[in-house]
CSV table of C-alpha atoms in Angstrom, one decimal:
chain,number,residue,atom,x,y,z
A,1,UNK,CA,0.0,-0.3,0.0
A,2,UNK,CA,2.9,2.5,0.8
A,3,UNK,CA,4.3,1.6,-2.6
A,4,UNK,CA,0.6,3.2,-4.2
A,5,UNK,CA,0.2,5.7,-2.4
A,6,UNK,CA,3.8,7.2,-1.6
A,7,UNK,CA,6.4,8.3,-4.6
A,8,UNK,CA,9.0,5.3,-5.8
A,9,UNK,CA,12.2,5.5,-6.3
A,10,UNK,CA,12.7,4.1,-10.2
A,11,UNK,CA,16.4,4.5,-11.1
A,12,UNK,CA,19.5,5.8,-9.0
A,13,UNK,CA,21.9,7.7,-10.4
A,14,UNK,CA,24.3,8.1,-8.2
A,15,UNK,CA,22.9,10.9,-6.1
A,16,UNK,CA,20.2,11.3,-7.9
A,17,UNK,CA,17.2,9.4,-7.8
A,18,UNK,CA,14.5,9.2,-10.2
A,19,UNK,CA,11.2,8.5,-8.8
A,20,UNK,CA,7.8,7.7,-10.5
A,21,UNK,CA,6.2,10.6,-10.1
A,22,UNK,CA,8.8,12.5,-11.7
A,23,UNK,CA,9.3,10.3,-14.8
A,24,UNK,CA,5.3,10.3,-15.0
A,25,UNK,CA,6.2,14.7,-15.1
A,26,UNK,CA,8.3,14.5,-17.5
A,27,UNK,CA,6.3,11.5,-19.4
A,28,UNK,CA,3.7,14.2,-19.2
A,29,UNK,CA,5.5,17.0,-20.5
A,30,UNK,CA,6.5,15.1,-23.6
A,31,UNK,CA,2.6,13.9,-24.1
A,32,UNK,CA,1.1,17.3,-23.8
A,33,UNK,CA,4.4,18.4,-25.9
A,34,UNK,CA,3.6,16.2,-28.8
A,35,UNK,CA,0.0,16.2,-28.3
A,36,UNK,CA,0.6,20.1,-29.0
A,37,UNK,CA,2.6,19.6,-31.9
A,38,UNK,CA,0.3,17.1,-33.7
A,39,UNK,CA,-2.5,19.9,-32.9
A,40,UNK,CA,-1.3,22.7,-34.3
A,41,UNK,CA,0.5,21.1,-37.1
A,42,UNK,CA,-2.5,21.2,-39.8
A,43,UNK,CA,-4.4,24.6,-37.9
A,44,UNK,CA,-6.5,26.4,-40.7
A,45,UNK,CA,-8.7,29.3,-40.8
A,46,UNK,CA,-11.8,27.2,-40.8
A,47,UNK,CA,-11.6,24.8,-37.9
A,48,UNK,CA,-12.9,21.5,-37.4
A,49,UNK,CA,-14.1,20.1,-34.1
A,50,UNK,CA,-10.9,19.4,-32.9
A,51,UNK,CA,-9.1,22.7,-33.5
A,52,UNK,CA,-12.3,24.8,-32.0
A,53,UNK,CA,-11.9,22.7,-28.7
A,54,UNK,CA,-8.5,23.3,-28.3
A,55,UNK,CA,-8.7,27.0,-29.7
A,56,UNK,CA,-11.9,27.7,-27.3
A,57,UNK,CA,-9.6,25.9,-24.1
A,58,UNK,CA,-6.7,28.3,-25.0
A,59,UNK,CA,-8.8,31.3,-24.9
A,60,UNK,CA,-10.8,30.4,-22.0
A,61,UNK,CA,-7.3,30.6,-20.1
A,62,UNK,CA,-6.1,33.5,-22.3
A,63,UNK,CA,-9.2,35.3,-21.1
A,64,UNK,CA,-8.7,34.6,-17.8
A,65,UNK,CA,-5.5,36.0,-17.8
A,66,UNK,CA,-6.5,38.9,-19.4
A,67,UNK,CA,-9.6,39.2,-16.8
A,68,UNK,CA,-6.7,40.2,-14.1
A,69,UNK,CA,-3.2,41.7,-15.9
A,70,UNK,CA,-5.3,42.8,-19.8
A,71,UNK,CA,-2.0,44.6,-20.5
A,72,UNK,CA,0.6,41.5,-19.9
A,73,UNK,CA,-1.7,38.9,-21.2
A,74,UNK,CA,1.6,37.5,-23.8
A,75,UNK,CA,4.1,37.5,-20.8
A,76,UNK,CA,2.0,35.9,-18.1
A,77,UNK,CA,-0.8,33.5,-20.5
A,78,UNK,CA,2.5,30.7,-21.5
A,79,UNK,CA,3.2,30.0,-17.8
A,80,UNK,CA,-0.7,29.9,-15.7
A,81,UNK,CA,-1.6,27.8,-19.1
A,82,UNK,CA,1.1,25.3,-18.6
A,83,UNK,CA,0.1,25.5,-15.2
A,84,UNK,CA,-3.0,24.4,-16.1
A,85,UNK,CA,-2.5,22.1,-18.8
A,86,UNK,CA,-0.1,20.3,-17.1
A,87,UNK,CA,-2.2,19.7,-13.2
A,88,UNK,CA,-4.9,18.9,-15.4
A,89,UNK,CA,-3.3,15.9,-16.7
A,90,UNK,CA,-1.3,15.1,-13.8
A,91,UNK,CA,-4.3,14.9,-11.7
A,92,UNK,CA,-6.5,12.9,-13.7
A,93,UNK,CA,-3.4,10.6,-14.6
A,94,UNK,CA,-4.0,8.7,-11.7
A,95,UNK,CA,-7.1,7.7,-12.6
A,96,UNK,CA,-5.3,5.8,-15.5
A,97,UNK,CA,-4.8,2.2,-13.5
A,98,UNK,CA,-0.9,1.5,-12.9
A,99,UNK,CA,-0.5,4.9,-13.4
A,100,UNK,CA,-0.4,7.7,-10.2
A,101,UNK,CA,-0.9,11.6,-9.9
A,102,UNK,CA,2.2,13.3,-9.5
A,103,UNK,CA,0.5,15.6,-7.8
A,104,UNK,CA,0.6,13.2,-4.3
A,105,UNK,CA,4.2,14.1,-4.3
A,106,UNK,CA,5.4,16.7,-2.3
A,107,UNK,CA,8.2,17.3,-4.3
A,108,UNK,CA,6.4,18.0,-7.6
A,109,UNK,CA,3.7,20.3,-5.6
A,110,UNK,CA,6.7,21.9,-3.4
A,111,UNK,CA,8.8,22.6,-7.3
A,112,UNK,CA,5.3,24.1,-8.6
A,113,UNK,CA,4.7,26.4,-5.8
A,114,UNK,CA,8.7,27.6,-5.7
A,115,UNK,CA,8.1,28.2,-9.3
A,116,UNK,CA,5.1,30.7,-8.7
A,117,UNK,CA,6.9,32.2,-6.4
A,118,UNK,CA,9.7,32.9,-7.6
A,119,UNK,CA,7.2,33.8,-10.9
A,120,UNK,CA,5.6,36.1,-9.0
A,121,UNK,CA,8.6,38.2,-8.3
A,122,UNK,CA,10.3,37.8,-12.2
A,123,UNK,CA,7.2,39.3,-13.5
A,124,UNK,CA,6.7,41.9,-11.2
A,125,UNK,CA,10.1,42.7,-11.3
A,126,UNK,CA,10.5,42.5,-15.1
A,127,UNK,CA,7.1,44.6,-15.2
A,128,UNK,CA,7.3,46.6,-12.6
A,129,UNK,CA,11.2,47.3,-12.1
A,130,UNK,CA,13.2,45.9,-8.8
A,131,UNK,CA,12.5,49.5,-6.7
A,132,UNK,CA,9.0,50.0,-7.5
A,133,UNK,CA,8.4,46.1,-7.2
A,134,UNK,CA,10.4,45.5,-3.4
A,135,UNK,CA,8.3,49.6,-2.9
A,136,UNK,CA,5.3,47.5,-2.8
A,137,UNK,CA,6.2,45.2,0.5
A,138,UNK,CA,5.6,48.6,2.6
A,139,UNK,CA,3.0,49.7,1.2
A,140,UNK,CA,0.2,50.8,2.5
A,141,UNK,CA,2.7,51.4,5.6
A,142,UNK,CA,6.4,50.0,5.9
A,143,UNK,CA,5.2,48.0,9.5
A,144,UNK,CA,3.2,45.7,7.7
A,145,UNK,CA,6.9,44.1,5.8
A,146,UNK,CA,7.1,41.3,8.2
A,147,UNK,CA,3.3,40.3,7.1
A,148,UNK,CA,3.8,40.8,3.7
A,149,UNK,CA,7.3,38.5,3.7
A,150,UNK,CA,5.5,35.8,5.9
A,151,UNK,CA,2.3,36.0,3.8
A,152,UNK,CA,4.9,35.3,0.7
A,153,UNK,CA,6.0,31.9,2.2
A,154,UNK,CA,3.1,30.4,3.7
A,155,UNK,CA,1.1,31.1,0.8
A,156,UNK,CA,3.6,29.3,-1.2
A,157,UNK,CA,3.5,26.4,1.6
A,158,UNK,CA,0.2,26.3,1.4
A,159,UNK,CA,-0.6,25.9,-2.6
A,160,UNK,CA,2.3,22.9,-2.2
A,161,UNK,CA,0.8,21.2,0.8
A,162,UNK,CA,-3.3,21.9,-0.7
A,163,UNK,CA,-2.2,20.4,-3.8
A,164,UNK,CA,-0.5,17.6,-2.7
A,165,UNK,CA,-2.7,16.5,0.4
A,166,UNK,CA,-5.9,16.7,-1.9
A,167,UNK,CA,-4.5,14.6,-4.1
A,168,UNK,CA,-3.2,12.1,-1.7
A,169,UNK,CA,-5.8,12.3,0.1
A,170,UNK,CA,-8.0,11.2,-2.7
A,171,UNK,CA,-5.6,8.5,-4.1
A,172,UNK,CA,-6.1,7.7,-0.6
A,173,UNK,CA,-9.2,7.3,0.1
A,174,UNK,CA,-9.9,5.8,-3.1
A,175,UNK,CA,-7.6,3.1,-2.2
A,176,UNK,CA,-9.2,2.9,1.5
A,177,UNK,CA,-12.6,2.6,-0.3
A,178,UNK,CA,-11.3,-0.3,-2.4
A,179,UNK,CA,-9.6,-2.7,-0.3
A,180,UNK,CA,-12.4,-2.5,2.0
A,181,UNK,CA,-15.7,-2.5,-0.5
A,182,UNK,CA,-14.6,-4.2,-3.1
A,183,UNK,CA,-14.8,-3.7,-7.1
A,184,UNK,CA,-17.2,-0.9,-8.7
A,185,UNK,CA,-17.4,0.6,-5.0
A,186,UNK,CA,-14.8,2.9,-5.1
A,187,UNK,CA,-16.4,4.0,-8.2
A,188,UNK,CA,-18.4,7.2,-6.6
A,189,UNK,CA,-15.2,8.0,-5.4
A,190,UNK,CA,-13.2,8.2,-8.9
A,191,UNK,CA,-15.9,10.5,-10.0
A,192,UNK,CA,-15.0,12.7,-6.8
A,193,UNK,CA,-11.2,12.3,-7.9
A,194,UNK,CA,-12.1,14.0,-11.5
A,195,UNK,CA,-14.0,16.6,-10.0
A,196,UNK,CA,-11.6,17.5,-7.3
A,197,UNK,CA,-8.7,16.5,-10.1
A,198,UNK,CA,-10.0,19.8,-12.6
A,199,UNK,CA,-10.8,22.2,-9.2
A,200,UNK,CA,-6.9,21.5,-7.6
A,201,UNK,CA,-6.0,22.4,-11.4
A,202,UNK,CA,-7.7,25.1,-11.4
A,203,UNK,CA,-7.3,26.6,-7.7
A,204,UNK,CA,-3.5,26.4,-8.2
A,205,UNK,CA,-3.5,27.9,-11.5
A,206,UNK,CA,-6.0,30.8,-10.6
A,207,UNK,CA,-3.9,31.7,-7.6
A,208,UNK,CA,-1.0,31.3,-9.1
A,209,UNK,CA,-2.4,34.1,-11.6
A,210,UNK,CA,-3.7,36.2,-8.6
A,211,UNK,CA,-0.5,36.3,-7.1
A,212,UNK,CA,1.4,37.1,-9.5
A,213,UNK,CA,-1.2,40.1,-10.4
A,214,UNK,CA,-0.9,40.8,-6.8
A,215,UNK,CA,2.8,41.1,-7.6
A,216,UNK,CA,2.5,43.8,-10.5
A,217,UNK,CA,-0.9,45.0,-9.4
A,218,UNK,CA,0.9,48.3,-8.1
A,219,UNK,CA,1.5,48.6,-12.3
A,220,UNK,CA,-1.5,47.4,-13.1
A,221,UNK,CA,-4.1,50.2,-11.2
A,222,UNK,CA,-1.3,53.4,-12.5
A,223,UNK,CA,-1.9,51.3,-16.2
A,224,UNK,CA,-5.7,51.2,-15.8
A,225,UNK,CA,-5.6,54.9,-14.6
A,226,UNK,CA,-3.6,56.0,-17.3
A,227,UNK,CA,-6.0,54.6,-20.0
A,228,UNK,CA,-9.1,55.9,-18.5
B,1,UNK,CA,7.0,11.7,2.3
B,2,UNK,CA,9.4,14.7,2.7
B,3,UNK,CA,10.6,16.0,-0.1
B,4,UNK,CA,13.0,14.5,-2.9
B,5,UNK,CA,15.4,17.1,-3.9
B,6,UNK,CA,16.1,15.4,-7.4
B,7,UNK,CA,12.3,14.8,-8.3
B,8,UNK,CA,12.4,18.8,-7.0
B,9,UNK,CA,15.0,20.3,-8.9
B,10,UNK,CA,14.2,17.7,-11.9
B,11,UNK,CA,10.5,19.4,-11.7
B,12,UNK,CA,11.6,22.6,-11.7
B,13,UNK,CA,13.7,22.5,-14.9
B,14,UNK,CA,10.8,19.8,-16.2
B,15,UNK,CA,7.8,22.3,-15.7
B,16,UNK,CA,10.0,25.2,-17.3
B,17,UNK,CA,10.7,23.0,-20.5
B,18,UNK,CA,7.0,21.8,-20.3
B,19,UNK,CA,6.1,26.0,-20.3
B,20,UNK,CA,8.5,26.4,-23.3
B,21,UNK,CA,7.6,23.4,-25.1
B,22,UNK,CA,3.5,24.8,-24.6
B,23,UNK,CA,4.5,28.2,-25.8
B,24,UNK,CA,6.5,27.3,-28.7
B,25,UNK,CA,4.5,24.5,-29.8
B,26,UNK,CA,0.6,25.2,-28.7
B,27,UNK,CA,0.2,29.0,-27.5
B,28,UNK,CA,1.6,30.8,-30.3
B,29,UNK,CA,0.7,28.4,-32.9
B,30,UNK,CA,-2.8,29.0,-32.2
B,31,UNK,CA,-2.7,32.7,-31.3
B,32,UNK,CA,-1.3,32.8,-34.6
B,33,UNK,CA,-4.0,31.1,-36.3
B,34,UNK,CA,-7.0,33.2,-34.1
B,35,UNK,CA,-5.1,36.0,-34.8
B,36,UNK,CA,-5.4,35.3,-38.8
B,37,UNK,CA,-8.6,34.1,-38.1
B,38,UNK,CA,-9.3,37.5,-36.4
B,39,UNK,CA,-8.0,39.5,-39.7
B,40,UNK,CA,-9.9,37.6,-42.2
B,41,UNK,CA,-13.4,38.0,-40.5
B,42,UNK,CA,-12.0,41.8,-39.8
B,43,UNK,CA,-11.3,41.9,-43.7
B,44,UNK,CA,-14.6,40.0,-45.0
B,45,UNK,CA,-16.3,42.5,-42.3
B,46,UNK,CA,-14.3,45.2,-43.5
B,47,UNK,CA,-15.1,44.0,-47.3
B,48,UNK,CA,-18.7,43.1,-46.3
B,49,UNK,CA,-18.8,46.9,-45.1
B,50,UNK,CA,-17.9,47.9,-48.7
B,51,UNK,CA,-20.3,46.2,-50.1
B,52,UNK,CA,-22.9,47.5,-48.2
B,53,UNK,CA,-21.6,51.0,-49.1
B,54,UNK,CA,-20.9,50.2,-52.1
B,55,UNK,CA,-24.3,48.6,-52.6
B,56,UNK,CA,-26.2,51.5,-50.8
B,57,UNK,CA,-24.3,54.5,-53.2
B,58,UNK,CA,-25.8,51.7,-56.2
B,59,UNK,CA,-29.2,51.4,-54.3
B,60,UNK,CA,-29.4,55.5,-53.9
B,61,UNK,CA,-27.9,55.8,-57.8
B,62,UNK,CA,-30.8,53.2,-58.7
B,63,UNK,CA,-32.9,55.5,-56.7
B,64,UNK,CA,-32.0,58.8,-58.2
B,65,UNK,CA,-32.0,57.1,-61.5
B,66,UNK,CA,-35.8,56.5,-61.0
B,67,UNK,CA,-36.6,59.3,-59.3
B,68,UNK,CA,-35.2,61.1,-62.6
B,69,UNK,CA,-37.0,58.7,-65.3
B,70,UNK,CA,-40.2,59.2,-63.6
B,71,UNK,CA,-39.9,63.0,-63.8
B,72,UNK,CA,-38.6,62.9,-67.4
B,73,UNK,CA,-41.7,60.4,-67.7
B,74,UNK,CA,-43.5,63.4,-66.5
B,75,UNK,CA,-42.5,65.7,-68.5
B,76,UNK,CA,-42.1,63.8,-71.6
B,77,UNK,CA,-45.6,63.0,-70.7
B,78,UNK,CA,-46.8,66.8,-70.3
B,79,UNK,CA,-44.7,67.3,-73.9
B,80,UNK,CA,-46.7,63.8,-75.2
B,81,UNK,CA,-49.9,65.9,-74.2
B,82,UNK,CA,-49.2,69.1,-74.8
B,83,UNK,CA,-47.5,68.1,-78.4
B,84,UNK,CA,-51.8,66.2,-78.7
B,85,UNK,CA,-53.0,68.9,-77.6
B,86,UNK,CA,-51.5,71.4,-79.9
B,87,UNK,CA,-52.2,68.8,-82.9
B,88,UNK,CA,-56.0,68.6,-82.4
B,89,UNK,CA,-56.0,72.6,-82.1
B,90,UNK,CA,-54.5,73.1,-84.8
B,91,UNK,CA,-56.6,69.7,-86.5
B,92,UNK,CA,-60.1,71.2,-84.6
B,93,UNK,CA,-58.3,74.9,-86.6
B,94,UNK,CA,-57.9,73.6,-89.7
B,95,UNK,CA,-61.3,71.3,-89.5
B,96,UNK,CA,-62.7,74.1,-88.6
B,97,UNK,CA,-61.0,76.4,-91.6
B,98,UNK,CA,-62.0,73.2,-94.4
B,99,UNK,CA,-65.8,74.2,-92.7
B,100,UNK,CA,-65.7,77.4,-93.2
B,101,UNK,CA,-64.3,77.0,-97.1
B,102,UNK,CA,-66.6,74.0,-97.2
B,103,UNK,CA,-69.7,76.3,-96.1
B,104,UNK,CA,-68.2,79.7,-97.8
B,105,UNK,CA,-68.3,77.6,-101.5
B,106,UNK,CA,-71.6,75.6,-100.4
B,107,UNK,CA,-72.9,79.4,-99.9
B,108,UNK,CA,-71.2,80.3,-103.5
B,109,UNK,CA,-72.9,77.8,-104.9
B,110,UNK,CA,-75.9,77.9,-103.4
B,111,UNK,CA,-75.4,82.0,-104.1
B,112,UNK,CA,-74.7,81.0,-108.1
B,113,UNK,CA,-77.4,78.5,-108.0
B,114,UNK,CA,-79.9,81.3,-106.8
B,115,UNK,CA,-78.3,83.7,-109.3
B,116,UNK,CA,-79.4,81.1,-111.8
B,117,UNK,CA,-82.7,80.5,-110.7
B,118,UNK,CA,-83.2,83.8,-110.2
B,119,UNK,CA,-81.9,84.6,-113.9
B,120,UNK,CA,-83.9,81.8,-115.4
B,121,UNK,CA,-86.5,83.1,-113.1
B,122,UNK,CA,-86.6,86.3,-114.6
B,123,UNK,CA,-85.8,85.2,-117.5
B,124,UNK,CA,-88.8,83.1,-117.6
B,125,UNK,CA,-90.6,86.2,-116.7
B,126,UNK,CA,-89.4,88.3,-119.3
B,127,UNK,CA,-90.1,85.7,-121.5
B,128,UNK,CA,-93.7,86.3,-120.6
B,129,UNK,CA,-93.9,89.2,-120.4
B,130,UNK,CA,-92.3,90.0,-123.5
B,131,UNK,CA,-95.0,87.0,-125.3
B,132,UNK,CA,-97.6,88.6,-123.1
B,133,UNK,CA,-96.6,92.2,-124.4
B,134,UNK,CA,-95.8,91.1,-127.9
B,135,UNK,CA,-99.3,89.7,-128.2
B,136,UNK,CA,-100.7,93.3,-126.4
B,137,UNK,CA,-98.6,95.2,-128.9
B,138,UNK,CA,-99.2,93.2,-131.8
B,139,UNK,CA,-102.9,93.8,-131.0
B,140,UNK,CA,-102.4,97.4,-130.6
B,141,UNK,CA,-99.7,97.6,-133.5
B,142,UNK,CA,-101.5,99.7,-136.1
B,143,UNK,CA,-100.5,102.2,-138.6
B,144,UNK,CA,-101.6,105.1,-136.0
B,145,UNK,CA,-99.0,103.8,-133.7
B,146,UNK,CA,-96.5,103.4,-136.6
B,147,UNK,CA,-96.7,106.8,-137.4
B,148,UNK,CA,-96.0,107.6,-134.2
B,149,UNK,CA,-93.1,106.3,-133.7
B,150,UNK,CA,-91.7,107.4,-136.8
B,151,UNK,CA,-92.0,110.7,-135.1
B,152,UNK,CA,-90.4,110.1,-132.3
B,153,UNK,CA,-87.7,109.0,-134.3
B,154,UNK,CA,-87.3,111.9,-135.8
B,155,UNK,CA,-87.8,114.3,-132.3
B,156,UNK,CA,-85.4,112.2,-130.8
B,157,UNK,CA,-82.6,112.4,-133.6
B,158,UNK,CA,-83.2,115.9,-133.1
B,159,UNK,CA,-82.1,115.7,-129.5
B,160,UNK,CA,-79.3,113.5,-129.9
B,161,UNK,CA,-76.5,114.5,-128.5
B,162,UNK,CA,-72.9,115.9,-129.7
B,163,UNK,CA,-71.0,112.8,-128.5
B,164,UNK,CA,-74.0,110.4,-130.2
B,165,UNK,CA,-73.6,112.2,-132.9
B,166,UNK,CA,-70.0,111.6,-133.3
B,167,UNK,CA,-70.7,108.1,-132.9
B,168,UNK,CA,-72.6,107.7,-135.9
B,169,UNK,CA,-71.2,109.7,-138.6
B,170,UNK,CA,-67.6,107.8,-137.6
B,171,UNK,CA,-70.3,104.0,-137.8
B,172,UNK,CA,-71.3,105.3,-141.3
B,173,UNK,CA,-68.2,105.9,-143.0
B,174,UNK,CA,-67.3,104.6,-146.1
B,175,UNK,CA,-70.9,102.9,-145.8
B,176,UNK,CA,-72.9,102.6,-149.2
B,177,UNK,CA,-76.4,104.5,-149.2
B,178,UNK,CA,-78.4,103.9,-146.2
B,179,UNK,CA,-81.2,101.2,-146.0
B,180,UNK,CA,-84.2,101.7,-143.9
B,181,UNK,CA,-86.9,98.9,-143.1
B,182,UNK,CA,-90.8,100.1,-141.5
B,183,UNK,CA,-93.7,97.8,-140.9
B,184,UNK,CA,-96.2,100.1,-142.8
B,185,UNK,CA,-95.1,102.7,-145.9
B,186,UNK,CA,-93.9,105.7,-145.2
B,187,UNK,CA,-95.0,109.3,-146.2
B,188,UNK,CA,-93.3,111.3,-147.9
B,189,UNK,CA,-93.1,114.1,-145.0
B,190,UNK,CA,-92.1,111.3,-142.9
B,191,UNK,CA,-89.5,110.6,-145.5
B,192,UNK,CA,-88.4,114.2,-146.0
B,193,UNK,CA,-88.0,114.2,-142.0
B,194,UNK,CA,-86.0,111.5,-141.8
B,195,UNK,CA,-83.5,112.2,-144.7
B,196,UNK,CA,-83.7,116.0,-143.3
B,197,UNK,CA,-83.0,114.8,-139.7
B,198,UNK,CA,-80.2,112.2,-140.6
B,199,UNK,CA,-78.3,114.9,-143.2
B,200,UNK,CA,-77.9,116.9,-140.0
B,201,UNK,CA,-76.5,114.0,-138.1
B,202,UNK,CA,-74.7,112.9,-140.2
B,203,UNK,CA,-73.7,116.7,-141.8
B,204,UNK,CA,-74.4,115.3,-145.1
B,205,UNK,CA,-76.8,115.0,-147.3
B,206,UNK,CA,-77.7,111.3,-147.6
B,207,UNK,CA,-81.0,109.2,-149.0
B,208,UNK,CA,-82.4,106.3,-147.2
B,209,UNK,CA,-83.4,103.5,-149.2
B,210,UNK,CA,-87.0,102.6,-147.3
B,211,UNK,CA,-88.5,98.6,-147.7
B,212,UNK,CA,-91.7,97.7,-145.7
B,213,UNK,CA,-91.4,95.2,-143.9
B,214,UNK,CA,-94.5,94.0,-141.3
B,215,UNK,CA,-92.7,91.3,-139.2
B,216,UNK,CA,-91.9,94.9,-137.4
B,217,UNK,CA,-95.0,95.2,-136.8
B,218,UNK,CA,-94.9,99.2,-136.0
B,219,UNK,CA,-92.3,102.0,-137.2
B,220,UNK,CA,-88.6,102.5,-138.9
B,221,UNK,CA,-85.7,100.3,-138.7
B,222,UNK,CA,-82.1,102.4,-140.3
B,223,UNK,CA,-79.2,100.6,-140.3
B,224,UNK,CA,-76.1,103.1,-140.6
B,225,UNK,CA,-73.3,100.1,-140.7
B,226,UNK,CA,-72.0,99.0,-137.5
B,227,UNK,CA,-74.7,101.8,-135.9
B,228,UNK,CA,-78.5,100.7,-136.1
B,229,UNK,CA,-81.2,102.9,-135.3
B,230,UNK,CA,-83.8,100.8,-134.0
B,231,UNK,CA,-87.5,102.6,-133.1
B,232,UNK,CA,-90.3,99.6,-134.2
B,233,UNK,CA,-92.2,97.1,-131.7
B,234,UNK,CA,-90.5,94.3,-133.0
B,235,UNK,CA,-86.9,95.0,-131.9
B,236,UNK,CA,-88.5,96.9,-128.6
B,237,UNK,CA,-90.1,93.3,-128.1
B,238,UNK,CA,-86.7,91.1,-128.5
B,239,UNK,CA,-84.6,93.7,-126.4
B,240,UNK,CA,-87.4,93.4,-123.4
B,241,UNK,CA,-87.1,89.5,-124.0
B,242,UNK,CA,-83.6,89.3,-123.9
B,243,UNK,CA,-83.2,92.1,-120.9
B,244,UNK,CA,-81.1,94.9,-122.7
B,245,UNK,CA,-84.4,97.0,-122.4
B,246,UNK,CA,-84.1,97.0,-119.2
């Protein structure tokens, strides 16, 4: 049971330990890349059903980004879109027998959370400049700086732990129900897994977007004021 | 359950690679295609708008032309009506003139016929009158009347104006001896008076050869060449019958 719940080391190359979650994650990367390449290989002005669905998904994600950061869509959208595509497939791949969701590994979710943490600062500094970006930690009052710093750390940790905890718990519950009740009984739990996987992917990506937007908020507000 | 740092680091790399791959092979191509489609749609919308404007312009031109045609049609109808009215007036005038001409012709013919009829009636009246007078004079004619007419002739010749005398002298130039005809034999006194008065008129002594013709009824006729002196009932009746006496 432990092997079905916790990540397993597949290969050890010196100090490097390749876990099954990492292998699955890399495989998902390859699959997403090849799928994206295949879908966009023959794009046409008059799209078919598949192209329409892909374009609809891309536009939906882009519009979600545009609602929060309308002036930096092209810069931020690929990162948020990558999170959504990856988390969606990573959360759902656990439904395939023999495969495990990479997001039940705290190392994976922590890595993604760290990337979100870094991207907030990256986009904030790139868009506002270093001084302007650091100044927002002193807003509205300088004595709030410690709270800002704690907030940065805790929300990143919460981001990682939330995704990890939800996916781990779902797998665990499904496994326990399967062991206790037998065949077909865990199907409703698996249905819940689907919903939870979609919700968690959406929440993670949306929170990342909100954090990034918060990092460049001052710049956005100023820009909107100029626009008005 | 702790963090496996190899997985942690490699996942960061893996995800960054994934973001780059999706951006390169999914996001950009899809965005590019959407942009192309948007431009295509905008171009089609622009073409449609252009076509709509052109259609509006064509429609406007068509409506203007229709209005112009309508105006031209009304003007043409008005011209045609005026021409027809003018033609009708000309025809009416021409017809009126023709009718007036016909009326004048008919009036002239009628006047001619009336004159002809009047002349005919007068001629008949004259003929009847002449016949009546002839029958009456034939009954009244006698030798006494004969002598009265001869005396009347002598008296008239004596009172003849100079111009008439000149005509008689001109008419008798080159003629031979004067011939005379009487209804009854003349007396010597009457012959003498006639010779005397004619010699006075002609300003030359003349001799008259008289013959008797009872058709004269009463009176005499003296032939002076192109001038004839008539003083008898037969010639007077003839004059009366042919209206010359009037």
